[in-house]
mmCIF file of C-alpha atoms in Angstrom:
data_model
loop_
_atom_site.group_PDB
_atom_site.id
_atom_site.type_symbol
_atom_site.label_atom_id
_atom_site.label_comp_id
_atom_site.label_asym_id
_atom_site.label_seq_id
_atom_site.Cartn_x
_atom_site.Cartn_y
_atom_site.Cartn_z
ATOM 1 C CA GLN A 361 117.511 94.568 113.201
ATOM 2 C CA VAL A 362 120.299 96.633 111.666
ATOM 3 C CA GLN A 363 119.771 100.047 110.110
ATOM 4 C CA LEU A 364 122.020 102.349 108.120
ATOM 5 C CA VAL A 365 120.912 105.972 108.288
ATOM 6 C CA GLU A 366 122.489 108.570 106.019
ATOM 7 C CA SER A 367 122.504 112.323 106.560
ATOM 8 C CA GLY A 368 124.170 115.412 105.142
ATOM 9 C CA GLY A 369 122.785 115.597 101.632
ATOM 10 C CA GLY A 370 121.388 118.757 100.093
ATOM 11 C CA LEU A 371 121.760 121.433 97.451
ATOM 12 C CA VAL A 372 125.190 122.955 96.848
ATOM 13 C CA GLN A 373 126.702 125.183 94.179
ATOM 14 C CA PRO A 374 129.395 123.889 91.828
ATOM 15 C CA GLY A 375 132.755 124.023 93.561
ATOM 16 C CA GLY A 376 131.172 123.647 96.980
ATOM 17 C CA SER A 377 131.473 120.949 99.605
ATOM 18 C CA LEU A 378 129.229 118.548 101.492
ATOM 19 C CA LYS A 379 129.917 115.891 104.087
ATOM 20 C CA LEU A 380 127.737 112.791 104.212
ATOM 21 C CA SER A 381 127.432 110.597 107.278
ATOM 22 C CA CYS A 382 126.060 107.095 107.669
ATOM 23 C CA ALA A 383 125.486 105.568 111.084
ATOM 24 C CA ALA A 384 124.834 101.884 111.634
ATOM 25 C CA SER A 385 122.656 100.836 114.546
ATOM 26 C CA GLY A 386 121.209 97.635 115.945
ATOM 27 C CA SER A 387 122.625 94.370 117.208
ATOM 28 C CA ILE A 388 126.035 94.719 115.594
ATOM 29 C CA PHE A 389 128.949 92.446 116.414
ATOM 30 C CA SER A 390 131.351 93.984 113.910
ATOM 31 C CA ILE A 391 131.404 95.968 110.671
ATOM 32 C CA HIS A 392 133.725 95.018 107.870
ATOM 33 C CA ALA A 393 133.934 96.985 104.623
ATOM 34 C CA MET A 394 131.844 100.132 104.202
ATOM 35 C CA ALA A 395 131.195 102.060 101.028
ATOM 36 C CA TRP A 396 129.315 104.849 99.326
ATOM 37 C CA TYR A 397 127.467 104.331 96.066
ATOM 38 C CA ARG A 398 125.474 106.774 93.990
ATOM 39 C CA GLN A 399 122.746 106.602 91.390
ATOM 40 C CA ALA A 400 121.916 109.439 89.037
ATOM 41 C CA PRO A 401 118.577 109.576 87.172
ATOM 42 C CA GLY A 402 118.548 107.112 84.300
ATOM 43 C CA LYS A 403 121.892 105.595 85.282
ATOM 44 C CA GLU A 404 123.012 102.470 87.110
ATOM 45 C CA ARG A 405 124.164 102.595 90.704
ATOM 46 C CA GLU A 406 127.942 102.999 90.856
ATOM 47 C CA LEU A 407 130.603 102.624 93.520
ATOM 48 C CA VAL A 408 131.985 105.976 94.660
ATOM 49 C CA ALA A 409 134.355 105.034 97.486
ATOM 50 C CA HIS A 410 135.180 102.017 99.639
ATOM 51 C CA ILE A 411 136.950 101.602 102.975
ATOM 52 C CA THR A 412 138.019 98.425 104.726
ATOM 53 C CA SER A 413 137.832 97.827 108.463
ATOM 54 C CA GLY A 414 141.552 98.575 108.562
ATOM 55 C CA GLY A 415 141.142 101.912 106.812
ATOM 56 C CA SER A 416 142.354 101.095 103.302
ATOM 57 C CA THR A 417 140.460 103.098 100.716
ATOM 58 C CA ASN A 418 139.748 103.181 97.028
ATOM 59 C CA TYR A 419 137.795 105.575 94.841
ATOM 60 C CA ALA A 420 136.067 105.820 91.510
ATOM 61 C CA ASP A 421 138.279 107.631 89.016
ATOM 62 C CA SER A 422 135.658 110.356 88.669
ATOM 63 C CA VAL A 423 135.992 111.412 92.324
ATOM 64 C CA LYS A 424 139.680 110.805 93.059
ATOM 65 C CA GLY A 425 141.295 113.858 94.603
ATOM 66 C CA ARG A 426 137.916 115.432 95.400
ATOM 67 C CA PHE A 427 136.162 112.963 97.727
ATOM 68 C CA THR A 428 137.479 111.402 100.928
ATOM 69 C CA ILE A 429 135.958 108.415 102.692
ATOM 70 C CA SER A 430 136.635 107.812 106.377
ATOM 71 C CA ARG A 431 135.127 105.901 109.272
ATOM 72 C CA ASP A 432 134.763 106.039 113.028
ATOM 73 C CA ASN A 433 134.710 102.429 114.160
ATOM 74 C CA ALA A 434 133.775 103.347 117.725
ATOM 75 C CA LYS A 435 130.611 105.021 116.450
ATOM 76 C CA ASN A 436 129.867 102.567 113.602
ATOM 77 C CA THR A 437 129.852 105.511 111.228
ATOM 78 C CA VAL A 438 131.248 106.136 107.757
ATOM 79 C CA PHE A 439 131.721 109.566 106.206
ATOM 80 C CA LEU A 440 132.129 110.966 102.716
ATOM 81 C CA GLN A 441 133.717 114.392 102.443
ATOM 82 C CA MET A 442 132.917 115.786 99.014
ATOM 83 C CA ASP A 443 134.865 118.819 97.787
ATOM 84 C CA SER A 444 135.007 120.631 94.453
ATOM 85 C CA LEU A 445 131.571 119.313 93.622
ATOM 86 C CA LYS A 446 130.428 119.241 90.007
ATOM 87 C CA PRO A 447 126.935 119.084 88.500
ATOM 88 C CA GLU A 448 127.688 115.527 87.375
ATOM 89 C CA ASP A 449 128.003 114.530 91.047
ATOM 90 C CA THR A 450 124.254 115.038 91.390
ATOM 91 C CA ALA A 451 122.714 111.732 92.492
ATOM 92 C CA VAL A 452 121.181 109.829 95.354
ATOM 93 C CA TYR A 453 124.042 108.629 97.541
ATOM 94 C CA TYR A 454 123.707 105.293 99.337
ATOM 95 C CA CYS A 455 125.678 103.891 102.231
ATOM 96 C CA ASN A 456 126.602 100.203 102.133
ATOM 97 C CA ALA A 457 128.173 97.978 104.763
ATOM 98 C CA TYR A 458 129.022 94.358 105.461
ATOM 99 C CA ILE A 459 127.893 93.750 109.028
ATOM 100 C CA VAL A 460 128.227 90.762 111.306
ATOM 101 C CA THR A 461 125.257 90.191 113.565
ATOM 102 C CA GLY A 462 124.267 86.568 113.871
ATOM 103 C CA SER A 463 125.373 86.278 110.249
ATOM 104 C CA TYR A 464 127.446 88.176 107.702
ATOM 105 C CA THR A 465 125.046 90.395 105.750
ATOM 106 C CA ASN A 466 125.215 93.278 103.306
ATOM 107 C CA TYR A 467 123.100 96.279 104.239
ATOM 108 C CA TRP A 468 122.015 99.429 102.385
ATOM 109 C CA GLY A 469 120.913 102.805 103.659
ATOM 110 C CA GLN A 470 117.834 104.570 102.345
ATOM 111 C CA GLY A 471 119.800 107.117 100.336
ATOM 112 C CA THR A 472 120.341 110.862 100.552
ATOM 113 C CA GLN A 473 119.955 113.312 97.669
ATOM 114 C CA VAL A 474 122.913 115.434 96.624
ATOM 115 C CA THR A 475 122.200 118.152 94.055
ATOM 116 C CA VAL A 476 124.973 120.299 92.605
ATOM 117 C CA SER A 477 123.528 123.266 90.787
ATOM 118 C CA SER A 478 123.864 127.012 90.495
#
């Protein structure tokens, strides 16, 4: 059984920073691409940032220059450093990963709330 557990969400003022973490655990052979998505109330879930196993990254236009995705392959963990936060960044943030166990499967975390408000 594989689990993705996010942490680091919370309430922050506009212009502030937060760092999200997502740790994968279980019978993992390898982890391929990892990503962060978010879903604001009344909106569809959207891709925020993506990182390959080799470290190549891409970002949604709305977060470029403000968010940084990174990973620690030794710890099966992906991070999202969020700077210069705006109220429109408020959402539930979800970790996503393609993990090889006995098969190649896409997994989701349970989500962590990020609220940007004064």
